Every structure is written in structure tokens, then in C-alpha cells.
mmCIF file of C-alpha atoms in Angstrom:
data_model
loop_
_atom_site.group_PDB
_atom_site.id
_atom_site.type_symbol
_atom_site.label_atom_id
_atom_site.label_comp_id
_atom_site.label_asym_id
_atom_site.label_seq_id
_atom_site.Cartn_x
_atom_site.Cartn_y
_atom_site.Cartn_z
ATOM 1 C CA MET Z 1 10.042 5.742 -10.092
ATOM 2 C CA SER Z 2 11.235 2.934 -12.316
ATOM 3 C CA GLU Z 3 13.258 3.444 -15.452
ATOM 4 C CA GLY Z 4 11.107 4.195 -18.482
ATOM 5 C CA SER Z 5 8.268 5.564 -16.348
ATOM 6 C CA LYS Z 6 6.763 8.973 -16.908
ATOM 7 C CA VAL Z 7 4.644 11.084 -14.612
ATOM 8 C CA LEU Z 8 1.081 11.246 -15.940
ATOM 9 C CA TYR Z 9 -0.307 13.520 -13.248
ATOM 10 C CA THR Z 10 0.775 15.090 -9.979
ATOM 11 C CA ALA Z 11 -1.868 15.836 -7.357
ATOM 12 C CA LYS Z 12 -0.977 18.900 -5.329
ATOM 13 C CA THR Z 13 -2.744 19.710 -2.087
ATOM 14 C CA HIS Z 14 -2.217 22.037 0.815
ATOM 15 C CA VAL Z 15 -3.387 20.984 4.279
ATOM 16 C CA SER Z 16 -3.360 23.091 7.384
ATOM 17 C CA GLY Z 17 -4.742 22.221 10.802
ATOM 18 C CA GLY Z 18 -4.443 18.439 10.342
ATOM 19 C CA ARG Z 19 -7.297 16.129 11.177
ATOM 20 C CA GLU Z 20 -8.235 18.092 14.322
ATOM 21 C CA ASN Z 21 -9.623 21.200 12.678
ATOM 22 C CA GLY Z 22 -8.018 21.317 9.275
ATOM 23 C CA VAL Z 23 -8.676 22.227 5.698
ATOM 24 C CA ALA Z 24 -7.435 20.438 2.581
ATOM 25 C CA ARG Z 25 -7.335 22.228 -0.758
ATOM 26 C CA SER Z 26 -6.043 21.120 -4.118
ATOM 27 C CA SER Z 27 -3.963 23.420 -6.278
ATOM 28 C CA ASP Z 28 -6.670 23.462 -8.968
ATOM 29 C CA GLY Z 29 -9.428 24.331 -6.466
ATOM 30 C CA ARG Z 30 -11.527 21.248 -7.210
ATOM 31 C CA LEU Z 31 -10.946 19.796 -3.748
ATOM 32 C CA ASP Z 32 -11.758 22.031 -0.808
ATOM 33 C CA VAL Z 33 -12.774 20.108 2.295
ATOM 34 C CA ARG Z 34 -12.863 20.608 6.015
ATOM 35 C CA LEU Z 35 -11.140 17.889 7.988
ATOM 36 C CA GLY Z 36 -12.313 16.334 11.206
ATOM 37 C CA VAL Z 37 -11.534 13.570 13.644
ATOM 38 C CA PRO Z 38 -13.259 10.225 12.923
ATOM 39 C CA GLY Z 39 -16.188 9.458 15.196
ATOM 40 C CA THR Z 40 -16.779 13.011 16.371
ATOM 41 C CA ALA Z 41 -19.641 15.373 15.664
ATOM 42 C CA ARG Z 42 -17.291 17.920 14.118
ATOM 43 C CA ILE Z 43 -18.079 18.933 10.569
ATOM 44 C CA GLY Z 44 -15.597 17.592 8.055
ATOM 45 C CA THR Z 45 -14.320 14.466 6.422
ATOM 46 C CA ASN Z 46 -11.319 12.530 7.652
ATOM 47 C CA PRO Z 47 -8.250 11.108 5.923
ATOM 48 C CA GLU Z 48 -9.587 7.552 6.151
ATOM 49 C CA GLN Z 49 -12.714 8.520 4.205
ATOM 50 C CA LEU Z 50 -10.617 10.288 1.575
ATOM 51 C CA PHE Z 51 -8.347 7.248 1.270
ATOM 52 C CA ALA Z 52 -11.340 4.902 0.956
ATOM 53 C CA ALA Z 53 -12.877 7.061 -1.777
ATOM 54 C CA GLY Z 54 -9.619 7.386 -3.701
ATOM 55 C CA TRP Z 55 -8.792 3.678 -3.547
ATOM 56 C CA SER Z 56 -12.339 2.682 -4.557
ATOM 57 C CA ALA Z 57 -12.307 4.992 -7.557
ATOM 58 C CA CYS Z 58 -8.886 3.765 -8.645
ATOM 59 C CA PHE Z 59 -9.819 0.093 -8.153
ATOM 60 C CA GLU Z 60 -13.025 0.530 -10.135
ATOM 61 C CA SER Z 61 -11.064 2.146 -12.968
ATOM 62 C CA ALA Z 62 -8.629 -0.781 -12.936
ATOM 63 C CA ILE Z 63 -11.569 -3.173 -13.356
ATOM 64 C CA GLY Z 64 -12.868 -0.973 -16.174
ATOM 65 C CA LEU Z 65 -9.542 -1.156 -18.010
ATOM 66 C CA ILE Z 66 -9.501 -4.940 -17.770
ATOM 67 C CA VAL Z 67 -13.144 -5.235 -18.858
ATOM 68 C CA GLN Z 68 -12.427 -3.041 -21.869
ATOM 69 C CA LYS Z 69 -9.219 -4.887 -22.773
ATOM 70 C CA LYS Z 70 -10.913 -8.299 -22.538
ATOM 71 C CA ARG Z 71 -14.143 -7.061 -24.132
ATOM 72 C CA ILE Z 72 -16.300 -8.300 -21.271
ATOM 73 C CA LYS Z 73 -19.899 -7.093 -21.222
ATOM 74 C CA LEU Z 74 -21.318 -5.960 -17.889
ATOM 75 C CA ASP Z 75 -25.042 -5.579 -17.170
ATOM 76 C CA GLY Z 76 -24.544 -2.495 -14.997
ATOM 77 C CA ASP Z 77 -22.053 -0.387 -13.135
ATOM 78 C CA VAL Z 78 -19.316 -1.814 -10.964
ATOM 79 C CA ALA Z 79 -19.773 -0.677 -7.352
ATOM 80 C CA ILE Z 80 -17.312 -0.719 -4.479
ATOM 81 C CA ASP Z 81 -18.045 -0.267 -0.796
ATOM 82 C CA ALA Z 82 -14.773 0.493 0.964
ATOM 83 C CA GLU Z 83 -14.092 0.357 4.681
ATOM 84 C CA VAL Z 84 -10.858 1.755 6.099
ATOM 85 C CA ASP Z 85 -10.194 1.239 9.799
ATOM 86 C CA LEU Z 86 -7.931 3.464 11.867
ATOM 87 C CA ASN Z 87 -6.447 1.180 14.533
ATOM 88 C CA LEU Z 88 -4.429 1.824 17.667
ATOM 89 C CA SER Z 89 -2.408 -0.862 19.416
ATOM 90 C CA ASP Z 90 -0.053 -0.667 22.366
ATOM 91 C CA ALA Z 91 2.654 -2.471 20.394
ATOM 92 C CA ASP Z 92 2.481 -0.739 16.998
ATOM 93 C CA GLY Z 93 0.726 2.578 17.520
ATOM 94 C CA TYR Z 94 -1.593 3.701 14.726
ATOM 95 C CA SER Z 95 -2.254 1.577 11.653
ATOM 96 C CA LEU Z 96 -4.839 1.021 8.943
ATOM 97 C CA THR Z 97 -6.795 -2.015 7.780
ATOM 98 C CA ALA Z 98 -9.068 -2.033 4.757
ATOM 99 C CA ARG Z 99 -11.841 -3.958 3.080
ATOM 100 C CA LEU Z 100 -13.131 -3.515 -0.450
ATOM 101 C CA ASN Z 101 -16.499 -5.129 -1.180
ATOM 102 C CA VAL Z 102 -16.860 -5.243 -4.946
ATOM 103 C CA SER Z 103 -20.006 -5.813 -7.013
ATOM 104 C CA ILE Z 104 -19.614 -6.647 -10.704
ATOM 105 C CA PRO Z 105 -23.038 -7.202 -12.293
ATOM 106 C CA GLY Z 106 -23.758 -9.458 -15.205
ATOM 107 C CA VAL Z 107 -20.759 -11.779 -15.207
ATOM 108 C CA GLU Z 108 -20.233 -15.224 -13.769
ATOM 109 C CA HIS Z 109 -18.740 -15.456 -10.292
ATOM 110 C CA ASP Z 110 -15.432 -16.915 -11.539
ATOM 111 C CA VAL Z 111 -15.036 -14.154 -14.138
ATOM 112 C CA ALA Z 112 -15.841 -11.444 -11.579
ATOM 113 C CA GLN Z 113 -13.370 -12.940 -9.093
ATOM 114 C CA ALA Z 114 -10.652 -13.025 -11.771
ATOM 115 C CA LEU Z 115 -11.362 -9.361 -12.600
ATOM 116 C CA ILE Z 116 -10.960 -8.417 -8.935
ATOM 117 C CA GLU Z 117 -7.704 -10.334 -8.599
ATOM 118 C CA GLU Z 118 -6.246 -8.767 -11.748
ATOM 119 C CA ALA Z 119 -7.401 -5.291 -10.723
ATOM 120 C CA HIS Z 120 -5.677 -5.745 -7.360
ATOM 121 C CA GLN Z 121 -2.422 -6.388 -9.227
ATOM 122 C CA ILE Z 122 -2.583 -3.251 -11.404
ATOM 123 C CA CYS Z 123 -4.345 -0.674 -9.201
ATOM 124 C CA PRO Z 124 -1.757 1.857 -7.908
ATOM 125 C CA TYR Z 125 -3.469 2.063 -4.497
ATOM 126 C CA SER Z 126 -3.374 -1.734 -4.179
ATOM 127 C CA LYS Z 127 0.295 -1.698 -5.082
ATOM 128 C CA ALA Z 128 0.970 1.003 -2.482
ATOM 129 C CA THR Z 129 -0.787 -0.894 0.292
ATOM 130 C CA ARG Z 130 0.499 -4.389 -0.578
ATOM 131 C CA GLY Z 131 2.482 -5.719 2.345
ATOM 132 C CA ASN Z 132 1.900 -2.533 4.340
ATOM 133 C CA ILE Z 133 -1.630 -2.944 5.698
ATOM 134 C CA ASP Z 134 -4.089 -5.801 6.090
ATOM 135 C CA VAL Z 135 -6.421 -5.780 3.094
ATOM 136 C CA SER Z 136 -9.462 -7.880 2.272
ATOM 137 C CA ILE Z 137 -11.102 -7.690 -1.149
ATOM 138 C CA ARG Z 138 -14.376 -9.546 -1.500
ATOM 139 C CA LEU Z 139 -16.820 -10.103 -4.329
ATOM 140 C CA VAL Z 140 -20.363 -9.347 -3.171
#
């Protein structure tokens, strides 16, 4: 953490069983999900889905902060369709790639694109992934 920073919130979870047959629970009880392997018929979500949901929510909030700060009027809700791929290669083992498809209604294309680019600079998930995984963010 950089100097002058303060912790605003700490998420605490407990996972047992991993992605094979696991359970993830948050310390406050609001998250309680069964985990499963992607692409199987097993009941449960997988870490890639959780990551996609978390990043989308964070990215949308980043856009909201910018919209509020710049007093931009939207004609509807921002929507994000996230895709997170779990990859396996002989050379590198497991890795992730991600795509965020962002819809920002009621603003000109150039304004919407600028909002996406600025949000990508301030979103904590974007910062965490920058330079670590291949990411594509597209205005739809």
C-alpha cells in the first residue's frame, strides 16, 4: 500500500474444497456459494465467474464516479458484459484473458469511449490486471 493510503474495506472469505467441490463464504455471511469446475454439470459457480462479476461491478462504479464528477447525463444504466477465459498452454500453464463489453446509453461515441478509458485507469481491478493478463475493453 502506498504512503498516505488507508484501507476502506477488507473482504474476508473462507474457501474450502477449491474449485472441485468447494464452498466460499464471506465473514459477514452475505456471500455463500458452492464452487464448481468451469464447463461441468456440477452445481456451483467458478472463480472466473466471480472475477468477471466483481470486475464488472467495480468498472461500472468507476464509470459512475466519472459521470458524476463531470456531470454527464446518461439516458439509462451502464451495462457491462464480461468474459473471463481460463486458458491452458504447454509453455505457460494456466492463465486468464478477459473482455469487457461496455454499453453507455445516451452519450456520443467519443464521450463514451473517453469514459471507458478513464475508468480503466482508476478501476482497482483494471489496475490489478494491467500488464498481467490480456484485456480487451470495447464500447458496444
